[in-house]
XYZ file of C-alpha atoms in Angstrom:
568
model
C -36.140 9.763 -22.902
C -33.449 9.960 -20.400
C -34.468 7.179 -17.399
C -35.118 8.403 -14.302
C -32.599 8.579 -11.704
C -34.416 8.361 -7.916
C -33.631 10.847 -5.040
C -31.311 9.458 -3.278
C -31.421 9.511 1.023
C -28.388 9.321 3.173
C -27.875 8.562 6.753
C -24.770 9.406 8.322
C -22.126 11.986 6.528
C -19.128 10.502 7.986
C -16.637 9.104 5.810
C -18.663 6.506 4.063
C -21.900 9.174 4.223
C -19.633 11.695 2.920
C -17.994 9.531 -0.259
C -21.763 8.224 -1.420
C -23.179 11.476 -1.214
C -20.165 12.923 -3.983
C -20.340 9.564 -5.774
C -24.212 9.979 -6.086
C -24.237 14.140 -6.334
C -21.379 13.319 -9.485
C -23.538 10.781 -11.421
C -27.106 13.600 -11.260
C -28.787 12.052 -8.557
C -30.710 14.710 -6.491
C -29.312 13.679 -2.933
C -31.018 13.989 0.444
C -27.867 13.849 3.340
C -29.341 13.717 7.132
C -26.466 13.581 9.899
C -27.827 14.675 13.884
C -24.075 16.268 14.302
C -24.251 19.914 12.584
C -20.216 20.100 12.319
C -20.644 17.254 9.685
C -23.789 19.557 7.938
C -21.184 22.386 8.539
C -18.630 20.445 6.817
C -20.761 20.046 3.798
C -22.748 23.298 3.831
C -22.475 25.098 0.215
C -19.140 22.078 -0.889
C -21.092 19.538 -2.531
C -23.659 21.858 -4.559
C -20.958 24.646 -5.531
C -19.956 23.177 -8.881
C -24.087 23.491 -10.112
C -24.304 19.737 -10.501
C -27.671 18.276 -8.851
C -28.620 18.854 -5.810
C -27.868 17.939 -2.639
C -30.016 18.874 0.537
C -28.266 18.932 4.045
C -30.667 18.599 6.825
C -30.642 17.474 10.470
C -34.464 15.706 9.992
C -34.563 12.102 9.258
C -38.223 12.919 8.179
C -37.150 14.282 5.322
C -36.193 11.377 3.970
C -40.154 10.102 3.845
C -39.751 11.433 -0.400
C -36.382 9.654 -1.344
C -36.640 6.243 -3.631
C -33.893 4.785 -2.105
C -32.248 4.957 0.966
C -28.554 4.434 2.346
C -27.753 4.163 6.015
C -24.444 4.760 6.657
C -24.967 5.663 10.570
C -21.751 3.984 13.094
C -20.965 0.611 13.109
C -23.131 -0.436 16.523
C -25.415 -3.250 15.770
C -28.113 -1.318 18.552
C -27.710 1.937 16.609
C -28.130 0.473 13.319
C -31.052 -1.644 13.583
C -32.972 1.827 15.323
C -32.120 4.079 11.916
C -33.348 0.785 9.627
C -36.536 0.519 11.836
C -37.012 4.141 11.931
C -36.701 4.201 7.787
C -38.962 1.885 6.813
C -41.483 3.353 9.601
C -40.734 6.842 7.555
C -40.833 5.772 3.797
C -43.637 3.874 1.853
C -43.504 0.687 1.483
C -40.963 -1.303 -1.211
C -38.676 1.620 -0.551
C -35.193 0.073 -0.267
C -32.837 1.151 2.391
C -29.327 -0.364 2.272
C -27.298 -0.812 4.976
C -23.457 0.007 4.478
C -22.286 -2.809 7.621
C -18.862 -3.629 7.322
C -19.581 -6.310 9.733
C -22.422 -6.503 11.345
C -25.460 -9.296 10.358
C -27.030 -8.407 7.325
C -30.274 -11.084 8.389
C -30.417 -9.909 11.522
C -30.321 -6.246 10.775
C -32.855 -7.339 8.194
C -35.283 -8.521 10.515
C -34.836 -6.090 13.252
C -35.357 -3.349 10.532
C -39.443 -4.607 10.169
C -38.886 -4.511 6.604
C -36.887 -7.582 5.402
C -38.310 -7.583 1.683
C -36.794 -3.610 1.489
C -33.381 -4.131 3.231
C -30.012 -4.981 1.557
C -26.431 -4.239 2.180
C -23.095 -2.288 0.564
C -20.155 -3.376 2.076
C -17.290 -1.392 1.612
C -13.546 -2.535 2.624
C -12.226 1.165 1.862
C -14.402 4.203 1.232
C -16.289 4.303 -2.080
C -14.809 5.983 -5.341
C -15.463 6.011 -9.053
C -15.140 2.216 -10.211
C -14.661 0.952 -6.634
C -15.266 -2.507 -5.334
C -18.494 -2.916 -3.172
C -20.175 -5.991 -2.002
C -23.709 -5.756 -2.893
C -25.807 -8.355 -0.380
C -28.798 -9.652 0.224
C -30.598 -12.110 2.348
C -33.075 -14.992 1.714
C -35.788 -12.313 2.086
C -34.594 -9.681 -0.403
C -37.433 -8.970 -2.645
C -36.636 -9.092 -6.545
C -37.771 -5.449 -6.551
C -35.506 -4.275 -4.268
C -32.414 -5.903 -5.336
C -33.081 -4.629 -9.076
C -33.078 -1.315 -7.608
C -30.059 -1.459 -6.033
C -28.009 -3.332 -9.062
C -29.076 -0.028 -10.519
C -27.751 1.733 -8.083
C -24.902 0.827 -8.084
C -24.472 0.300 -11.786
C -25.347 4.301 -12.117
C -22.799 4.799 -9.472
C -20.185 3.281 -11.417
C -18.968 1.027 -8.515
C -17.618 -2.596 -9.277
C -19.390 -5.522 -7.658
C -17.016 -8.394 -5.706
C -17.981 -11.056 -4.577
C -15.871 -11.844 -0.961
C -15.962 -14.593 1.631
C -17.238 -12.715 4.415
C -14.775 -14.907 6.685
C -11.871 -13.808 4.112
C -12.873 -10.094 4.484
C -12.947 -10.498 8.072
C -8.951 -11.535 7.725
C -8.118 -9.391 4.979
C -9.194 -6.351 7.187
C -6.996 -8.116 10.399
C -3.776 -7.719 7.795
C -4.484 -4.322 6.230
C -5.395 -3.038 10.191
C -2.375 -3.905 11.316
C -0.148 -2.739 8.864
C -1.831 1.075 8.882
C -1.254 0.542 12.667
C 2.480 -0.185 11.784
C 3.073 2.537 9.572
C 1.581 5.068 12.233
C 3.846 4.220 14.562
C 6.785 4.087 11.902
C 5.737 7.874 10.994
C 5.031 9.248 14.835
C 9.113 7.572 15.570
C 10.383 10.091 13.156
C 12.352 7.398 11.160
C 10.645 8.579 8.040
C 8.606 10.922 7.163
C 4.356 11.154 6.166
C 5.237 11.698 2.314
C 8.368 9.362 2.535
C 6.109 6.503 4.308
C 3.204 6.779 1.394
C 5.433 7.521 -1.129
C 7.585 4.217 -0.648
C 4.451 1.667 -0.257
C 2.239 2.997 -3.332
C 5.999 2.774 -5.463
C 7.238 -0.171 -3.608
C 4.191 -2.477 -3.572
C 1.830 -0.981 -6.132
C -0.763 -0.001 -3.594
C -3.603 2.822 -4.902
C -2.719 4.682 -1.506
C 0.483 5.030 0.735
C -1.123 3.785 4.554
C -1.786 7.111 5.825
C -3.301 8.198 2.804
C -5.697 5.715 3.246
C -6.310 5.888 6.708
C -7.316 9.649 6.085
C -9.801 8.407 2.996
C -11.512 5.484 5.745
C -11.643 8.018 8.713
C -9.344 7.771 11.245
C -11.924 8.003 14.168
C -13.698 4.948 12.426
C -9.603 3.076 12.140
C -9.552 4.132 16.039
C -13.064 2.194 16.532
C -12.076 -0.631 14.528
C -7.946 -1.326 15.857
C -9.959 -0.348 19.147
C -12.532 -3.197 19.040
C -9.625 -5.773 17.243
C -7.704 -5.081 20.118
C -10.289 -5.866 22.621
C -11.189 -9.024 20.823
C -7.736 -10.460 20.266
C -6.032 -9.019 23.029
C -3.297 -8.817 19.787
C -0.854 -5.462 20.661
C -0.049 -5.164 16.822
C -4.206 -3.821 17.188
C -3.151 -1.263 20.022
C -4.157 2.214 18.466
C -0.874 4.328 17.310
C -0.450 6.971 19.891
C -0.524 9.636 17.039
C -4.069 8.256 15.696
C -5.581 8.775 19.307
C -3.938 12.138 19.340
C -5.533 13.296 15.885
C -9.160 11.631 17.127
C -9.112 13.914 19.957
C -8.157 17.020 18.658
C -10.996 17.011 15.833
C -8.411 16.034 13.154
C -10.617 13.129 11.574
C -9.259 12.680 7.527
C -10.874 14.116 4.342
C -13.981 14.672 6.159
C -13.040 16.570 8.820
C -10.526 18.501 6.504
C -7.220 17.572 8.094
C -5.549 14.555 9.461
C -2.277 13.302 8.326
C -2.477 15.732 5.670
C -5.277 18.850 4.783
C -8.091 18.734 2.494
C -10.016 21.295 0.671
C -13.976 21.361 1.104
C -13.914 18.880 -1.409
C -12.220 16.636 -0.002
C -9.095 16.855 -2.510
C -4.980 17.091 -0.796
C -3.974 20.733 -0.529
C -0.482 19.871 0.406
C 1.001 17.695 -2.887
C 3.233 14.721 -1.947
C 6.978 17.086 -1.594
C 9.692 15.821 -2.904
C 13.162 15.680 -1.151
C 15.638 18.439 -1.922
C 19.352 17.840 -2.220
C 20.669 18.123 1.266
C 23.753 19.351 -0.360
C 25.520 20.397 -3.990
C 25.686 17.341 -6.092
C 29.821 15.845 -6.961
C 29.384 15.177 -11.018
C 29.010 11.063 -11.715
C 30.862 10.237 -14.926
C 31.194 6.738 -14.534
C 29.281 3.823 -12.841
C 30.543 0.740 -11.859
C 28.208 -2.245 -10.503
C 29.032 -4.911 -8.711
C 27.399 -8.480 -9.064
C 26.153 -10.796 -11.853
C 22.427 -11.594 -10.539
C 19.193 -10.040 -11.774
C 19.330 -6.877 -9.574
C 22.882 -6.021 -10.709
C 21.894 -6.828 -14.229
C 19.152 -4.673 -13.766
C 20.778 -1.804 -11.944
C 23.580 -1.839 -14.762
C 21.063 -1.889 -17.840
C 19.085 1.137 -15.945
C 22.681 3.113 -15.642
C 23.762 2.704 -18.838
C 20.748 3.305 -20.104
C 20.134 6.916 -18.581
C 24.263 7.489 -20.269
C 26.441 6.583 -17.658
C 29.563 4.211 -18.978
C 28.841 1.503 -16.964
C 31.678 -1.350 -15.752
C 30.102 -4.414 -14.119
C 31.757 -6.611 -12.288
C 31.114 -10.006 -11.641
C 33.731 -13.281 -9.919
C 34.840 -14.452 -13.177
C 34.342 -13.646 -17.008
C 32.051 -15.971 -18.112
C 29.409 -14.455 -15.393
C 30.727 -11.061 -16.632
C 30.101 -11.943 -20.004
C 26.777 -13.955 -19.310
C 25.441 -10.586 -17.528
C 25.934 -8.372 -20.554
C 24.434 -10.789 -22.738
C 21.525 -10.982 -20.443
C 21.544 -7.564 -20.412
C 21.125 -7.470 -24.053
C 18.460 -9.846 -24.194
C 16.346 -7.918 -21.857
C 17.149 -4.628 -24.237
C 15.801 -6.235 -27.150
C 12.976 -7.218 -25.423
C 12.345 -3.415 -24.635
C 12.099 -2.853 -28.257
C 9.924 -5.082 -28.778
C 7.588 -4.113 -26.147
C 7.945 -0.027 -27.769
C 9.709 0.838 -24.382
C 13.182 1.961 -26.170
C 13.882 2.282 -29.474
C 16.658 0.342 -31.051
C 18.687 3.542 -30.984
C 18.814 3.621 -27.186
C 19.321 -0.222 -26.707
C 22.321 0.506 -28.880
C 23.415 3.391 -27.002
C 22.653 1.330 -24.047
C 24.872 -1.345 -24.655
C 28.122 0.593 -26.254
C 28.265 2.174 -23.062
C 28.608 -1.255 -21.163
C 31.233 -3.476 -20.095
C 32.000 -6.421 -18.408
C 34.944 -7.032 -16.227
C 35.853 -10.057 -13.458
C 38.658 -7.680 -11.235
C 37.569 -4.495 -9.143
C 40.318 -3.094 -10.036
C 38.133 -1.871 -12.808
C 35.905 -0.199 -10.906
C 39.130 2.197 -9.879
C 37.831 5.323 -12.028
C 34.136 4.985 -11.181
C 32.585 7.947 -9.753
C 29.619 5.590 -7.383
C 29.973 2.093 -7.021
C 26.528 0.329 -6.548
C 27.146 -3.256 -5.192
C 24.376 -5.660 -5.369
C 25.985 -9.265 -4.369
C 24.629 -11.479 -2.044
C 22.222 -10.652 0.765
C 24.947 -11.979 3.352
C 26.702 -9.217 5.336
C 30.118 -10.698 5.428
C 30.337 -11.060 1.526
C 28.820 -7.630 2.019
C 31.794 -6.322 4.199
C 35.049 -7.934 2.167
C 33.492 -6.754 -1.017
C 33.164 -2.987 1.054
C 36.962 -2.967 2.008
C 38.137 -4.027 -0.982
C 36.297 -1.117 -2.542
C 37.846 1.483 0.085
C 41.127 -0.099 -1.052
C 40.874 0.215 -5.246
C 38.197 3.110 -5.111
C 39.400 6.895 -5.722
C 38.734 8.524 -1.929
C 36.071 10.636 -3.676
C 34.045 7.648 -4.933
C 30.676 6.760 -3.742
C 29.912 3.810 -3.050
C 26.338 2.500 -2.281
C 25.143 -1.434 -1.012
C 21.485 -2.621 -2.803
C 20.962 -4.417 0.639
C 16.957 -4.347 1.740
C 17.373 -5.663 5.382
C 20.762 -5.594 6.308
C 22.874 -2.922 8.249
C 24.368 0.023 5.814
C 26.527 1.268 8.583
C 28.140 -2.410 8.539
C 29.323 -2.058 5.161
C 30.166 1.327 5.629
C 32.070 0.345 8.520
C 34.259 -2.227 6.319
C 34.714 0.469 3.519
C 37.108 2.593 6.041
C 35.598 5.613 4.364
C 31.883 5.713 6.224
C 30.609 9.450 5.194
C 30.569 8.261 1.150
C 28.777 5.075 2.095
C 24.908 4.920 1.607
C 21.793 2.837 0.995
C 20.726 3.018 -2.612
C 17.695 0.254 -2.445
C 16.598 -0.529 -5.670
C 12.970 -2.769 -6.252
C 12.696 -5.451 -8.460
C 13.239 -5.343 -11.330
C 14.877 -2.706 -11.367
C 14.427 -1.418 -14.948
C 10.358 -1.569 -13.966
C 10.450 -0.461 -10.492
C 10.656 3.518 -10.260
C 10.776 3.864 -6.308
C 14.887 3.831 -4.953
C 15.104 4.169 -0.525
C 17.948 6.021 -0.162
C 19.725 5.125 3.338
C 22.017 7.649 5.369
C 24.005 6.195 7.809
C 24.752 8.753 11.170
C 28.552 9.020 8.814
C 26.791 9.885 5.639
C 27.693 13.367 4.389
C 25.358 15.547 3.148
C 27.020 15.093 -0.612
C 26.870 11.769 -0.636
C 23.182 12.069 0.048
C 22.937 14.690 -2.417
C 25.100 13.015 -5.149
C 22.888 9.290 -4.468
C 20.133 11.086 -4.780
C 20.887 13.468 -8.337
C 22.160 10.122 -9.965
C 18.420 9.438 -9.109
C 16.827 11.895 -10.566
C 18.890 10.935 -14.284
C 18.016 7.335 -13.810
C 14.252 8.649 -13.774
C 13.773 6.472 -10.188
C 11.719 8.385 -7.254
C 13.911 8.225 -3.733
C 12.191 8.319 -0.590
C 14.615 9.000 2.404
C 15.106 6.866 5.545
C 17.060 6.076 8.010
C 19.643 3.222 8.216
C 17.361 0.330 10.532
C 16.972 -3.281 9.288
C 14.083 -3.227 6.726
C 13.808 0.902 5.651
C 10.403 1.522 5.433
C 9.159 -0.989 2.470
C 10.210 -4.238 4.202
C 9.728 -2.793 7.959
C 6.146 -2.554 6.639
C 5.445 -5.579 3.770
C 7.027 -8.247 6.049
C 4.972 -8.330 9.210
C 1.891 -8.397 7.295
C 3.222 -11.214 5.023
C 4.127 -13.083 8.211
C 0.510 -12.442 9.711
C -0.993 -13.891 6.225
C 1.780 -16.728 6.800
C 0.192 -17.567 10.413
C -3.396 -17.986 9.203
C -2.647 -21.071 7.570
C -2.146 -22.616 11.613
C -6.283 -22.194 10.785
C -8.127 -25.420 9.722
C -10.603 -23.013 7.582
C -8.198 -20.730 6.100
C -8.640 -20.070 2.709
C -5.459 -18.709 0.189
C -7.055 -17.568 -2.538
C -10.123 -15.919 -0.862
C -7.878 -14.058 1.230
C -5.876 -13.110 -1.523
C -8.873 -11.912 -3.608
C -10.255 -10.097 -0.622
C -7.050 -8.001 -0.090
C -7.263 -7.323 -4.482
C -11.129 -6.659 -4.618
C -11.697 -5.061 -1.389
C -8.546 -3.235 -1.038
C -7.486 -2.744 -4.647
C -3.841 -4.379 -3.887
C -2.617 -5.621 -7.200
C -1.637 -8.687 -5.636
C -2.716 -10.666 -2.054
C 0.188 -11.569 0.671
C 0.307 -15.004 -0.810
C 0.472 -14.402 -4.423
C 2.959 -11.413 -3.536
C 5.163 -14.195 -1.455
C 5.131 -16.257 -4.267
C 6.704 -13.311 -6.570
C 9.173 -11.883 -3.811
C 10.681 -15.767 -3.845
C 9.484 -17.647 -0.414
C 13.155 -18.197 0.077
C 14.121 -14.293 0.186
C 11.003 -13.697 1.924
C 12.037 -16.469 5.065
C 15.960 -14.517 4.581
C 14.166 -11.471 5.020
C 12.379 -12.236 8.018
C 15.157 -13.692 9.540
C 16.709 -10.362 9.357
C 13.851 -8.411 10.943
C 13.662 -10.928 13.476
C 16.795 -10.633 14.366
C 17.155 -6.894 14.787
C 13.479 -6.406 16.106
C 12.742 -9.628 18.160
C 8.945 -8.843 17.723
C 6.401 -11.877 16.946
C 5.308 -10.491 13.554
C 8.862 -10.440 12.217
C 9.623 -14.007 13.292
C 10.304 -16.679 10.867
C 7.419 -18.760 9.382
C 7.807 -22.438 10.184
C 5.751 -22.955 7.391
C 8.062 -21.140 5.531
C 11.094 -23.158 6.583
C 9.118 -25.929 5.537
C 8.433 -25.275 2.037
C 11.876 -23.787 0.908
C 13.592 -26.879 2.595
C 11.480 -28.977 0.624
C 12.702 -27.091 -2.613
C 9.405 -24.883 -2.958
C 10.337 -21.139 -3.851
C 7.531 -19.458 -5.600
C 6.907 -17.930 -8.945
C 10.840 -18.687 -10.020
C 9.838 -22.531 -9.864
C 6.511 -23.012 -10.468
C 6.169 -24.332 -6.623
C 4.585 -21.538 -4.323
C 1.068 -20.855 -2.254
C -0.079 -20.043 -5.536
C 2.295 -20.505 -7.984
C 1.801 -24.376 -9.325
């Protein structure tokens, strides 16, 4: 016999209401959904029951609840408004009915105790709003009966969620660092420098997140980020917490996320995007790339260079003398082979690959190319020789493109003495892996360089995202202040690494935590880096970590090493 599955009560049909009552209504739970507000019932009316799954009753009367097995309050996160619903549930339902409480931060005790029920009350705690295989927090307290907390491993188990266990004190700062970079991005988007689909587009490519920033703050709710960069603000009287101008904006006008059915982007009644992430168009026609030349012998050039010649361009790269030259094509080799072996090429293409590649140690070779891509050292006056000796050997038609990620594009340009066929082309590391490119237009930039950058793209199989040319594009402008923010809670005597960094995986679904992900960046990039943005910006979160300083002076570097914050 199939077990089973209890009706299901839910108070509250905001976000987190609104994502347990489609979790619960998709796994055949008959669902009970009470909100006081009738545009949330409106919301719902006729969505969740349309596709003849189980049922789901929308109702304004808590007392209706009195028949569900379980119950999940999911009312606003007020510690006065809270403990009224618990009281008022276990007044309603029969005794060793569970209610669960879905605090993000509140007391789970103390709403225990002020519920009148302590035995029946535990706790979900969700960092971002529930989905299929999810991480939730399940909690209890001292008082937990064995009943109730079999009922809700159940639960949750039916649900298909995946209990974490998180430091509550780690959550606490992992929320601080994700808080304030959805504040950043906000403000990044409402500036104009780069657009919503641009913004997401870049961090989910650039960083492996499940969700670009405004993405997500449309999933959480962006009246609850208002309450909760609202009540950061308050306590830490930190301006990086000061609500984005544009989130107050939406708030007001009604504009709340996926549950209200717009916010930074629109949303059918069930909740899914009905405006597709759009990709850029060609600003212009395409000029025809024959032949690439790259310029540098270090892994990114390597990398950029096995990618081009790869996709079929002949590709020249240049490096100071010919035993780098030579060293790069070998290593270039060695990481084809490896692609056979892992079944990402066959040994047709690495062949291919590799008769269309050459090594040379004069840039006078690079005087038929088509684009240039140079990707030397992250110093801008190696930068600008290397940029005027191309305008010098280069045919005027040429492209030519810097790999820089924090310096200034126009500066090369500048040097080149040709500025409108002098872009941005940011590749990630490594570059045969990473599929995101930021493609940077200087105010010179022509539309066909923009175009041409951004066809060679397309063959190369990379996604662009466009931006504008300012220390940092979007990735960096957004990854490095919350690095540095993860960076300045080790001034704390109880700060944890790893529990932060598990908090920011489990609870946020990050592949890696800030530390881990300094570690892989290289903590000596990561301080040039944020000298850079400190530099241009001037603005605490960009400055310099002196802890930082103080580990790559003492030779520590990271995952390249073996000597990181996690890497040992």
């Amino acid at each position: 016999m199939t077990p089973h599955k209890p009706v299901v009560g839910i108070v509250g049909l905001g976000t987190m209401g609104r994502a347990l009552l489609d979790l619960l209504r998709e796994t055949g739970h008959e669902v009970i959904g009470v909100d006081s507000d009738p545009a949330a019932l409106a919301r719902l009316n006729g969505g969740p029951t349309a596709d003849g799954s189980a049922p789901v009753h929308l109702t304004a009367e808590i007392a209706q609840l009195s028949r569900a097995d379980l119950v999940i309050e999911a009312a606003s996160e007020d510690e006065a408004v809270k403990s009224e619903v618990l009281h008022r549930l276990h007044t309603l339902c029969a005794d060793g009915t569970p209610v669960v409480t879905t605090t993000s931060s509140l007391p789970l005790p103390r709403l225990a105790v002020a519920s009148g029920r302590p035995a029946d009350t535990m706790g979900l705690r969700f960092l971002i709003p529930p989905g299929p295989q999810g991480p939730v927090q399940v909690l209890r307290t001292p008082m937990t009966s064995p009943d109730t907390a079999v009922a809700v491993d159940e639960l949750v188990a039916r649900l298909g969620l995946t209990p974490v266990a998180v430091n509550s004190r780690c959550g606490a700062d992992a929320t601080d660092l994700v808080y304030a970079y959805l504040n950043r991005a906000m403000t990044l988007y409402e500036r104009g420098e780069a657009d919503r689909d641009a913004i997401d587009t870049a961090m989910r490519m650039g960083c492996g997140l499940p969700f670009g920033p405004l993405e997500l703050l449309d999933r959480i709710g962006l009246d609850t980020a208002l309450s909760v960069l609202t009540s950061l603000w308050t306590r830490t009287g930190d301006d990086s917490f000061a609500p984005a101008p544009v989130l107050t904006r939406l708030v007001r006008q009604g504009s709340l996320g996926r549950k209200s059915g717009n916010g930074f982007y629109a949303y059918d009644d069930a909740g899914r995007p009905t405006e597709p992430h759009r990709p850029a168009g060609l600003p212009a026609a395409p000029a025809d790339v024959r032949r690439v030349g790259v310029v540098g012998s270090g892994t990114m050039a390597r990398g950029i260079a096995e990618v081009t010649a790869g996709a079929g361009f002949p590709t020249v790269l240049v490096a100071r003398d010919a035993d780098k030259a030579s060293q790069a094509v070998a290593g270039i080799g060695e990481s084809l082979v490896r692609a056979v072996r892992r079944g990402r090429i066959t040994p047709q293409a690495k062949a291919a690959a590799l008769d269309l590649l050459v090594g040379a140690d004069d840039v006078g070779a690079l005087g038929d190319c088509d684009l240039v891509i140079e990707a030397v050292a992250e110093d801008l006056d190696v930068k600008r020789a290397l940029f005027a000796q191309l305008g010098a050997v280069c045919e005027p038609g040429a492209l030519l493109a810097t790999t820089t990620s924090s310096l200034s594009v126009t500066a090369c340009a500048e040097a080149s003495g040709r500025p409108s066929r002098v872009l941005g082309m940011h590749f990630f590391n490594p570059a045969p892996a990473m599929r995101l490119v930021e493609l940077v237009r200087t105010d010179a930039t022509s539309d066909e360089a923009a175009a041409t950058a951004q066809a060679v793209c397309e063959r190369l199989g990379r996604t662009t995202v466009h931006c504008r040319d300012r220390v940092g594009f979007i990735v960096n402008y957004l990854l490095f202040p919350y690095l540095g923010r993860a960076l300045n809670l080790l001034d704390r005597y109880d700060m944890d690494i790893v529990g932060v960094d598990t908090a920011i995986e489990r609870g946020f679904g990050h592949p890696m935590g800030p530390f881990a992900l300094l570690d892989a960046i290289g903590l000596d990039v990561s301080l040039a880096i944020q000298g850079e943005l400190y530099k241009a910006f001037g603005e605490p979160d960009f400055m310099p970590s002196h802890v930082l300083e103080q580990l790559v002076a003492a030779g520590w570097l990271g995952r390249k090493n073996r000597k990181g914050l996690r890497s040992q």
